[in-house]
Amino acid sequence: MALPPLATAQTTITVPTTPAAEAEDLPVQGEELAVLTDAPNVPPPITRKHPTKVKVELEVTELVKRMADGVDYTFWTFGGSVPGKFIRVRQNDEIDFVLKNHPSSKMPHNIDLHAVTGPGGGAKATFTAPGHQTNFSFKALNPGLYIYHCATAPVGMHIANGMYGLILVEPKEGMAPVDKEFYVVQGDFYTSGKYGEPGLQGFSMEKAIEENPDYVVFNGSVGSMTGEKALKASVGETVRLFVGNGGPNLVSSFHVIGEIFDRVYQEGGSLYQENVQTTLIPAGGSTICEFKLDTKGEFILVDHSIFRAFNKGALGILNADGDGDLLVFSGQKKDEIYLPEGGAIQTIPSDTATAPVASNKEERIKAGQLIYDQNCAACHLPTGSGVPAAFPPLAKSDYLNADVDRAISTVLHGLQGEITVNGAKYNSVMPILGLNDEKVANVLSYVYSQWDNSGVEVTPDQVAKVRASK
């Protein structure tokens, strides 16, 4: 059966050949080579009032780079960095895109730009073998901030190895000027070893499928925006963050501790919301956050799925220098003793019961295990492995085994400040547990008997001697 015609001779259907935004724009004039930058840097704003022909050249390289202190990983990169180069163009620009795959690469790669209107976002057109380069072109029809990523099979593996970045298509009328712009992309990584396990780590497909990452980081590594690498701005300046989420799996709850976003352009689009505390960024998505710095200090960028920040690496720093405004934020004004209803200052936990006296080492270890489970396992874990970057391990601990009196003093009096355990630095707080001499001896005897530690027995007399020396 024949289908009826779409229109009769008396009916005319006009289909516009270009979007309205393009039709209202100036014609394409001239050409230029795109300025590409590594995170956290952003190319300069576009000042021209007309679209142009823009050439973008991007090289894929497979490189061993730092994931964390003492931990390396073979990243697959767009331009030698994770995230890949920041690309900045204007609405209605005509982009001539060249993808080069370095001869040293072991894998073919391609690129899917979410800013592209066309099949695969350019993925099929840019399937590129090692030692080859491919080319395609597209018109940047829609303004916004867009993720790009590799889409070569297995797609998840290519993204999980760091193959993503951001492309900004500025609206034809331009963007409001700000003082500072920064480029931040979150990614989740799946390594053969656990978080902090030293050496060159491989990719774990099993963990990736289970969506159980060992690392969740900003800009490709733990500490990429801390210390000397922290972002820098000044009081009174306006800041714009171009934030992406490469995934491949996790949704980001992006937050800057101590700041409220004046505007958030949700999912990198044209609509914005004002006065936002935390914003969701889907895997394969983005957002633009803008705010003014009203006082000085250290502002912490996190994924507010908070264990990712403090235990997996999703943490950065923005340092704002200048004069603080004490009306905006005073800082600590007092630190006073608090005695509710006349009570005494408490230690946690309070130890008032008399511990049973152990008659031999075996009884001491057995009693010590109960004390460990009640007081220590929450931080150092039942296996004594600790929590990387938070609580040091007790298992096979060089710090513990080197000095028994120091270990006794730590349990008696607590510990604060940076220490190094098994080559890793920790800067957390060990509280005063309020244990008597018998219990301190028991729990330390238990710890020394476990996890390839020295096996030494600690006695109450040793504890009493250390306590008296304080």
Short mmCIF file of C-alpha atoms in Angstrom, two decimals:
data_model
loop_
_atom_site.label_atom_id
_atom_site.label_comp_id
_atom_site.label_asym_id
_atom_site.label_seq_id
_atom_site.Cartn_x
_atom_site.Cartn_y
_atom_site.Cartn_z
CA MET A 1 0.00 0.00 0.00
CA ALA A 2 1.35 3.37 -1.00
CA LEU A 3 1.75 6.04 1.67
CA PRO A 4 -0.03 9.37 1.13
CA PRO A 5 2.15 12.27 0.01
CA LEU A 6 3.47 14.62 2.69
CA ALA A 7 2.01 17.65 0.86
CA THR A 8 -0.43 18.32 -1.97
CA ALA A 9 0.14 20.71 -4.84
CA GLN A 10 -1.82 23.35 -2.94
CA THR A 11 0.29 23.00 0.28
CA THR A 12 3.81 24.29 0.79
CA ILE A 13 5.93 23.14 3.73
CA THR A 14 8.98 25.26 4.38
CA VAL A 15 11.79 23.60 6.36
CA PRO A 16 14.48 26.01 7.58
CA THR A 17 17.93 24.93 6.49
CA THR A 18 19.70 26.55 9.46
CA PRO A 19 18.78 27.09 13.11
CA ALA A 20 17.30 30.47 13.94
CA ALA A 21 20.32 31.39 16.08
CA GLU A 22 22.64 30.78 13.13
CA ALA A 23 20.42 32.68 10.71
CA GLU A 24 20.56 35.75 12.96
CA ASP A 25 24.34 35.64 13.23
CA LEU A 26 27.01 37.26 11.11
CA PRO A 27 28.57 35.22 8.30
CA VAL A 28 31.66 33.09 8.95
CA GLN A 29 34.81 35.17 8.56
CA GLY A 30 38.50 34.16 8.62
CA GLU A 31 40.11 31.23 10.35
CA GLU A 32 42.21 30.52 13.44
CA LEU A 33 44.01 27.75 15.33
CA ALA A 34 42.32 26.90 18.63
CA VAL A 35 44.14 27.68 21.85
CA LEU A 36 44.15 24.52 23.98
CA THR A 37 45.01 24.39 27.70
CA ASP A 38 45.67 21.83 30.41
CA ALA A 39 43.61 21.84 33.62
CA PRO A 40 43.14 23.90 35.68
CA ASN A 41 43.85 26.56 33.05
CA VAL A 42 41.24 27.86 30.60
CA PRO A 43 41.82 29.48 27.18
CA PRO A 44 41.09 33.22 27.05
CA PRO A 45 37.51 34.37 26.42
CA ILE A 46 36.44 34.85 22.80
CA THR A 47 36.12 38.55 21.94
CA ARG A 48 35.25 38.38 18.25
CA LYS A 49 31.66 39.15 17.28
CA HIS A 50 31.47 36.79 14.32
CA PRO A 51 31.89 33.05 13.78
CA THR A 52 35.06 31.78 12.14
CA LYS A 53 36.70 28.59 10.94
CA VAL A 54 38.60 27.02 13.86
CA LYS A 55 41.18 24.27 13.51
CA VAL A 56 41.50 21.95 16.49
CA GLU A 57 44.41 19.49 16.62
CA LEU A 58 44.43 16.95 19.43
CA GLU A 59 46.94 14.15 19.96
CA VAL A 60 46.20 10.92 21.84
CA THR A 61 49.05 9.53 23.96
CA GLU A 62 49.24 6.65 26.41
CA LEU A 63 51.44 7.69 29.33
CA VAL A 64 52.50 6.46 32.76
CA LYS A 65 51.73 9.29 35.17
CA ARG A 66 51.24 9.86 38.90
CA MET A 67 47.92 8.82 40.43
CA ALA A 68 49.00 9.48 44.03
CA ASP A 69 52.26 9.65 45.96
CA GLY A 70 54.09 6.42 45.15
CA VAL A 71 51.29 5.24 42.85
CA ASP A 72 51.53 5.30 39.04
CA TYR A 73 48.97 4.47 36.38
CA THR A 74 48.97 4.14 32.59
CA PHE A 75 46.62 6.92 31.51
CA TRP A 76 45.18 7.20 28.01
CA THR A 77 45.05 10.91 27.30
CA PHE A 78 43.85 13.60 24.94
CA GLY A 79 46.92 15.81 24.73
CA GLY A 80 49.08 14.22 27.44
CA SER A 81 46.93 15.19 30.43
CA VAL A 82 43.84 14.10 32.36
CA PRO A 83 41.43 15.68 31.72
CA GLY A 84 42.22 16.38 28.08
CA LYS A 85 42.81 19.83 26.66
CA PHE A 86 40.14 22.48 27.23
CA ILE A 87 38.64 23.53 23.88
CA ARG A 88 36.95 26.94 23.59
CA VAL A 89 34.97 27.99 20.51
CA ARG A 90 32.07 30.27 19.64
CA GLN A 91 28.53 29.40 18.63
CA ASN A 92 28.29 28.90 14.85
CA ASP A 93 32.05 28.44 14.46
CA GLU A 94 32.97 25.85 11.84
CA ILE A 95 35.44 23.46 13.46
CA ASP A 96 37.95 21.46 11.45
CA PHE A 97 38.98 18.70 13.85
CA VAL A 98 42.14 16.60 13.52
CA LEU A 99 42.74 13.64 15.87
CA LYS A 100 46.24 12.19 15.96
CA ASN A 101 47.09 8.87 17.61
CA HIS A 102 50.75 8.74 18.61
CA PRO A 103 52.74 5.84 17.06
CA SER A 104 53.67 4.60 20.55
CA SER A 105 50.00 3.96 21.42
CA LYS A 106 48.92 0.35 21.79
CA MET A 107 45.23 1.00 21.12
CA PRO A 108 43.08 2.68 18.47
CA HIS A 109 41.15 5.69 19.78
CA ASN A 110 38.50 8.16 18.66
CA ILE A 111 36.57 11.12 20.07
CA ASP A 112 32.89 11.73 20.78
CA LEU A 113 32.26 15.42 21.43
CA HIS A 114 28.90 16.06 23.07
CA ALA A 115 28.91 19.49 21.38
CA VAL A 116 28.61 17.84 17.94
CA THR A 117 25.28 17.47 16.18
CA GLY A 118 25.79 14.31 14.12
CA PRO A 119 26.09 10.51 14.47
CA GLY A 120 28.39 9.43 17.27
CA GLY A 121 29.49 12.97 18.01
CA GLY A 122 32.38 12.35 15.61
CA ALA A 123 33.36 8.96 17.02
CA LYS A 124 33.02 6.94 13.81
CA ALA A 125 34.66 9.66 11.73
CA THR A 126 37.70 9.74 14.02
CA PHE A 127 38.46 6.05 14.59
CA THR A 128 42.25 6.35 14.56
CA ALA A 129 44.84 3.59 14.66
CA PRO A 130 48.24 4.13 16.31
CA GLY A 131 50.46 6.21 14.04
CA HIS A 132 47.50 7.62 12.08
CA GLN A 133 45.46 10.83 12.11
CA THR A 134 41.86 11.44 11.05
CA ASN A 135 39.82 14.52 10.28
CA PHE A 136 36.20 15.67 10.27
CA SER A 137 34.36 18.98 10.60
CA PHE A 138 31.26 20.20 12.40
CA LYS A 139 29.40 23.39 13.14
CA ALA A 140 29.00 24.43 16.78
CA LEU A 141 25.25 25.00 16.68
CA ASN A 142 24.40 24.96 20.39
CA PRO A 143 26.06 27.05 23.09
CA GLY A 144 27.00 25.31 26.34
CA LEU A 145 29.70 23.38 28.19
CA TYR A 146 30.11 19.83 26.91
CA ILE A 147 32.07 16.71 27.77
CA TYR A 148 34.10 14.94 25.13
CA HIS A 149 35.45 11.40 25.53
CA CYS A 150 36.78 8.39 23.67
CA ALA A 151 34.13 5.99 22.39
CA THR A 152 36.26 3.12 21.11
CA ALA A 153 35.24 -0.31 22.40
CA PRO A 154 35.35 -1.15 25.21
CA VAL A 155 34.08 2.40 25.73
CA GLY A 156 34.05 2.26 29.52
CA MET A 157 37.68 1.19 29.69
CA HIS A 158 38.85 4.07 27.49
CA ILE A 159 36.94 6.60 29.60
CA ALA A 160 38.07 4.98 32.86
CA ASN A 161 41.69 5.39 31.76
CA GLY A 162 41.25 9.16 31.56
CA MET A 163 40.01 9.87 28.04
CA TYR A 164 37.71 12.86 28.58
CA GLY A 165 37.73 16.64 28.66
CA LEU A 166 35.56 19.73 28.14
CA ILE A 167 34.64 21.83 25.10
CA LEU A 168 32.98 25.20 25.70
CA VAL A 169 30.79 26.68 22.98
CA GLU A 170 30.35 30.33 23.95
CA PRO A 171 27.00 31.91 22.98
CA LYS A 172 27.28 34.35 20.10
CA GLU A 173 26.63 37.26 22.46
CA GLY A 174 29.57 36.14 24.62
CA MET A 175 29.84 35.45 28.35
CA ALA A 176 29.87 37.98 31.17
CA PRO A 177 33.44 38.77 32.18
CA VAL A 178 34.86 37.36 35.43
CA ASP A 179 38.24 37.74 37.12
CA LYS A 180 39.30 34.07 37.20
CA GLU A 181 38.27 30.94 35.31
CA PHE A 182 39.33 27.40 36.18
CA TYR A 183 38.93 23.96 34.59
CA VAL A 184 38.04 21.00 36.85
CA VAL A 185 36.94 17.50 35.84
CA GLN A 186 36.11 14.63 38.19
CA GLY A 187 36.83 11.03 37.28
CA ASP A 188 36.61 7.63 38.96
CA PHE A 189 39.47 5.14 38.56
CA TYR A 190 39.61 1.39 39.08
CA THR A 191 43.02 -0.05 39.95
CA SER A 192 44.25 -3.58 40.52
CA GLY A 193 45.53 -2.56 43.96
CA LYS A 194 43.72 -0.77 46.76
CA TYR A 195 43.85 2.97 47.33
CA GLY A 196 47.42 4.00 48.11
CA GLU A 197 48.98 0.65 47.20
CA PRO A 198 52.37 1.66 45.76
CA GLY A 199 53.79 0.90 42.35
CA LEU A 200 52.39 0.85 38.84
CA GLN A 201 48.72 -0.09 39.06
CA GLY A 202 46.74 -1.78 36.30
CA PHE A 203 43.11 -1.26 35.32
CA SER A 204 40.53 -3.54 36.98
CA MET A 205 37.60 -4.31 34.69
CA GLU A 206 35.89 -6.22 37.51
CA LYS A 207 35.85 -3.19 39.82
CA ALA A 208 34.73 -0.93 36.97
CA ILE A 209 31.76 -3.15 36.16
CA GLU A 210 30.85 -3.25 39.86
CA GLU A 211 31.24 0.56 39.98
CA ASN A 212 33.59 0.30 42.97
CA PRO A 213 36.44 2.78 42.32
CA ASP A 214 39.65 2.94 44.33
CA TYR A 215 40.17 6.58 43.38
CA VAL A 216 37.76 9.45 42.74
CA VAL A 217 39.83 12.48 41.83
CA PHE A 218 39.81 15.94 40.31
CA ASN A 219 42.03 16.54 37.28
CA GLY A 220 43.52 13.07 37.08
CA SER A 221 45.33 12.55 40.38
CA VAL A 222 45.19 12.85 44.15
CA GLY A 223 46.37 16.32 45.18
CA SER A 224 46.13 17.81 41.68
CA MET A 225 44.84 21.08 43.19
CA THR A 226 46.41 21.15 46.66
CA GLY A 227 49.61 22.57 48.11
CA GLU A 228 51.60 24.45 45.49
CA LYS A 229 49.06 23.38 42.86
CA ALA A 230 46.09 24.96 44.67
CA LEU A 231 43.90 27.36 42.70
CA LYS A 232 44.61 31.01 43.51
CA ALA A 233 42.37 34.07 43.56
CA SER A 234 41.86 37.20 45.66
CA VAL A 235 39.15 38.67 47.84
CA GLY A 236 36.71 40.69 45.74
CA GLU A 237 37.31 38.67 42.58
CA THR A 238 34.63 36.77 40.71
CA VAL A 239 35.41 33.12 39.91
CA ARG A 240 33.96 30.87 37.23
CA LEU A 241 34.49 27.11 37.48
CA PHE A 242 33.99 24.98 34.38
CA VAL A 243 33.33 21.61 36.01
CA GLY A 244 32.91 18.31 34.22
CA ASN A 245 32.39 14.71 35.25
CA GLY A 246 34.13 12.21 33.02
CA GLY A 247 32.81 9.29 35.04
CA PRO A 248 32.70 6.65 33.73
CA ASN A 249 30.25 5.65 36.47
CA LEU A 250 29.72 7.98 39.40
CA VAL A 251 27.51 11.06 39.67
CA SER A 252 29.28 13.99 41.34
CA SER A 253 27.85 16.11 44.18
CA PHE A 254 30.09 19.12 43.58
CA HIS A 255 30.54 21.56 46.48
CA VAL A 256 32.97 24.27 47.57
CA ILE A 257 33.23 24.29 51.36
CA GLY A 258 32.69 27.82 52.67
CA GLU A 259 31.19 29.22 49.45
CA ILE A 260 27.72 29.54 47.99
CA PHE A 261 27.46 29.57 44.21
CA ASP A 262 25.90 32.83 43.03
CA ARG A 263 24.93 31.08 39.80
CA VAL A 264 24.98 27.50 38.61
CA TYR A 265 24.37 26.74 34.94
CA GLN A 266 22.86 23.30 35.37
CA GLU A 267 24.30 20.55 33.20
CA GLY A 268 26.31 23.15 31.30
CA GLY A 269 23.26 24.60 29.56
CA SER A 270 21.72 28.05 29.24
CA LEU A 271 19.48 28.02 32.32
CA TYR A 272 20.89 28.94 35.69
CA GLN A 273 19.88 28.76 39.33
CA GLU A 274 21.02 31.20 42.00
CA ASN A 275 22.34 30.69 45.56
CA VAL A 276 23.23 27.01 45.26
CA GLN A 277 25.19 25.03 47.85
CA THR A 278 25.84 21.73 46.04
CA THR A 279 25.10 20.74 42.46
CA LEU A 280 24.77 17.35 40.81
CA ILE A 281 26.88 16.62 37.75
CA PRO A 282 25.96 13.42 35.89
CA ALA A 283 28.60 11.13 34.45
CA GLY A 284 29.26 12.55 31.01
CA GLY A 285 27.93 15.95 32.06
CA SER A 286 29.09 19.36 33.24
CA THR A 287 28.17 22.52 35.08
CA ILE A 288 29.33 26.13 35.31
CA CYS A 289 29.59 27.61 38.81
CA GLU A 290 30.11 31.32 39.46
CA PHE A 291 30.73 33.11 42.77
CA LYS A 292 32.40 36.14 44.29
CA LEU A 293 35.05 35.78 46.99
CA ASP A 294 33.85 37.90 49.91
CA THR A 295 36.57 37.00 52.40
CA LYS A 296 39.99 35.40 52.50
CA GLY A 297 40.90 31.85 53.33
CA GLU A 298 41.16 28.31 52.08
CA PHE A 299 38.09 27.04 50.25
CA ILE A 300 37.93 23.28 49.68
CA LEU A 301 36.47 21.74 46.51
CA VAL A 302 34.91 18.34 47.15
CA ASP A 303 32.56 15.71 45.88
CA HIS A 304 30.11 15.87 48.79
CA SER A 305 29.65 12.12 48.62
CA ILE A 306 32.17 12.81 51.30
CA PHE A 307 34.16 9.60 51.64
CA ARG A 308 35.23 10.17 48.03
CA ALA A 309 36.78 13.48 49.11
CA PHE A 310 38.69 12.41 52.21
CA ASN A 311 39.33 8.76 51.41
CA LYS A 312 39.53 8.52 47.61
CA GLY A 313 41.01 11.84 46.52
CA ALA A 314 38.17 14.09 45.26
CA LEU A 315 39.49 17.20 46.95
CA GLY A 316 41.04 20.49 45.81
CA ILE A 317 41.87 23.86 47.32
CA LEU A 318 41.10 27.43 46.24
CA ASN A 319 43.26 29.91 48.17
CA ALA A 320 41.82 33.42 48.39
CA ASP A 321 44.34 36.02 49.52
CA GLY A 322 43.68 39.61 50.55
CA ASP A 323 41.92 41.24 53.47
CA GLY A 324 39.32 39.25 55.35
CA ASP A 325 35.92 40.72 56.15
CA LEU A 326 35.24 39.96 59.83
CA LEU A 327 31.55 40.68 59.36
CA VAL A 328 31.35 38.02 56.66
CA PHE A 329 33.40 35.52 58.68
CA SER A 330 35.07 36.16 62.03
CA GLY A 331 37.09 32.99 62.43
CA GLN A 332 37.23 31.40 65.88
CA LYS A 333 36.50 33.98 68.58
CA LYS A 334 36.80 31.83 71.72
CA ASP A 335 37.77 28.36 72.85
CA GLU A 336 36.40 27.75 76.33
CA ILE A 337 35.83 24.78 78.60
CA TYR A 338 32.25 23.56 78.49
CA LEU A 339 30.94 21.98 81.68
CA PRO A 340 27.25 21.11 81.27
CA GLU A 341 25.38 21.07 84.58
CA GLY A 342 28.64 21.23 86.49
CA GLY A 343 29.94 17.96 85.08
CA ALA A 344 33.60 17.11 84.63
CA ILE A 345 35.54 17.17 81.37
CA GLN A 346 35.07 13.82 79.68
CA THR A 347 37.47 11.53 77.93
CA ILE A 348 36.10 9.16 75.30
CA PRO A 349 35.39 6.55 76.38
CA SER A 350 35.48 7.01 80.16
CA ASP A 351 37.12 4.06 81.93
CA THR A 352 35.81 3.52 85.46
CA ALA A 353 35.63 -0.26 85.75
CA THR A 354 38.60 -2.19 87.06
CA ALA A 355 40.02 -4.42 84.34
CA PRO A 356 40.54 -8.07 85.26
CA VAL A 357 44.20 -8.84 85.82
CA ALA A 358 45.73 -11.15 83.22
CA SER A 359 47.91 -13.91 84.66
CA ASN A 360 49.78 -14.71 81.44
CA LYS A 361 50.41 -13.44 77.91
CA GLU A 362 47.61 -15.53 76.40
CA GLU A 363 45.02 -14.03 78.76
CA ARG A 364 46.43 -10.55 78.13
CA ILE A 365 46.02 -10.94 74.36
CA LYS A 366 42.49 -12.31 74.71
CA ALA A 367 41.44 -9.39 76.92
CA GLY A 368 43.19 -6.98 74.58
CA GLN A 369 41.18 -8.14 71.58
CA LEU A 370 37.92 -7.09 73.26
CA ILE A 371 39.39 -3.66 74.06
CA TYR A 372 40.62 -3.29 70.47
CA ASP A 373 37.21 -4.20 69.03
CA GLN A 374 35.49 -1.65 71.28
CA ASN A 375 37.93 1.24 70.95
CA CYS A 376 40.26 0.88 67.99
CA ALA A 377 38.66 -1.13 65.18
CA ALA A 378 36.42 1.71 63.99
CA CYS A 379 39.44 3.72 62.82
CA HIS A 380 42.18 1.14 62.29
CA LEU A 381 39.71 -1.54 61.08
CA PRO A 382 39.42 -5.12 62.40
CA THR A 383 42.31 -6.15 60.12
CA GLY A 384 44.62 -3.42 61.42
CA SER A 385 44.97 -2.08 57.87
CA GLY A 386 43.81 1.45 58.75
CA VAL A 387 42.23 3.87 56.29
CA PRO A 388 44.55 5.32 53.61
CA ALA A 389 45.24 9.03 54.04
CA ALA A 390 43.18 9.07 57.26
CA PHE A 391 44.20 6.51 59.92
CA PRO A 392 47.58 4.73 59.84
CA PRO A 393 47.85 0.95 59.68
CA LEU A 394 48.73 -1.08 62.75
CA ALA A 395 49.43 -4.15 60.66
CA LYS A 396 53.14 -4.62 59.99
CA SER A 397 53.63 -1.07 61.26
CA ASP A 398 57.22 0.17 61.28
CA TYR A 399 56.16 3.08 63.48
CA LEU A 400 54.57 0.78 66.06
CA ASN A 401 57.35 -1.81 66.15
CA ALA A 402 60.19 0.68 66.36
CA ASP A 403 59.40 2.01 69.87
CA VAL A 404 57.18 0.25 72.41
CA ASP A 405 57.31 3.16 74.91
CA ARG A 406 56.15 5.54 72.17
CA ALA A 407 53.24 3.24 71.40
CA ILE A 408 52.30 3.16 75.10
CA SER A 409 52.48 6.95 75.30
CA THR A 410 50.25 7.27 72.25
CA VAL A 411 47.52 5.13 73.81
CA LEU A 412 47.86 6.91 77.17
CA HIS A 413 48.08 10.52 76.03
CA GLY A 414 46.79 10.55 72.44
CA LEU A 415 48.69 11.85 69.43
CA GLN A 416 48.30 14.81 67.13
CA GLY A 417 50.41 15.94 64.16
CA GLU A 418 52.05 14.39 61.11
CA ILE A 419 53.70 10.98 61.33
CA THR A 420 55.05 8.58 58.72
CA VAL A 421 53.95 4.95 58.83
CA ASN A 422 55.22 2.40 56.30
CA GLY A 423 56.34 5.23 54.03
CA ALA A 424 52.99 7.08 53.99
CA LYS A 425 52.25 10.35 55.80
CA TYR A 426 49.26 10.71 58.14
CA ASN A 427 48.01 13.79 59.96
CA SER A 428 44.99 12.76 61.98
CA VAL A 429 44.15 12.76 65.69
CA MET A 430 44.44 9.85 68.12
CA PRO A 431 42.15 10.71 71.09
CA ILE A 432 42.87 9.94 74.73
CA LEU A 433 41.01 6.72 75.41
CA GLY A 434 41.09 6.90 79.23
CA LEU A 435 42.26 3.30 79.69
CA ASN A 436 43.97 2.14 82.89
CA ASP A 437 47.40 0.51 82.89
CA GLU A 438 46.05 -3.04 82.70
CA LYS A 439 43.87 -2.27 79.67
CA VAL A 440 46.63 -0.38 77.86
CA ALA A 441 48.96 -3.33 78.38
CA ASN A 442 46.33 -5.76 77.15
CA VAL A 443 45.35 -3.93 73.99
CA LEU A 444 48.93 -3.28 72.96
CA SER A 445 49.88 -6.89 73.63
CA TYR A 446 47.03 -7.91 71.34
CA VAL A 447 48.11 -5.50 68.58
CA TYR A 448 51.74 -6.62 68.78
CA SER A 449 50.61 -10.26 68.53
CA GLN A 450 48.69 -9.66 65.27
CA TRP A 451 49.37 -8.88 61.60
CA ASP A 452 53.11 -9.71 61.42
CA ASN A 453 54.00 -7.35 64.27
CA SER A 454 56.85 -8.05 66.69
CA GLY A 455 54.89 -10.21 69.18
CA VAL A 456 56.20 -8.36 72.23
CA GLU A 457 54.18 -8.50 75.45
CA VAL A 458 53.44 -5.18 77.14
CA THR A 459 53.02 -5.27 80.94
CA PRO A 460 51.13 -2.94 83.28
CA ASP A 461 54.46 -2.07 84.96
CA GLN A 462 55.79 -0.76 81.62
CA VAL A 463 52.66 1.31 81.16
CA ALA A 464 52.89 2.73 84.68
CA LYS A 465 56.51 3.74 84.06
CA VAL A 466 55.60 5.59 80.85
CA ARG A 467 52.62 7.24 82.55
CA ALA A 468 54.81 8.46 85.41
CA SER A 469 57.38 9.90 82.99
CA LYS A 470 54.84 12.25 81.38
#
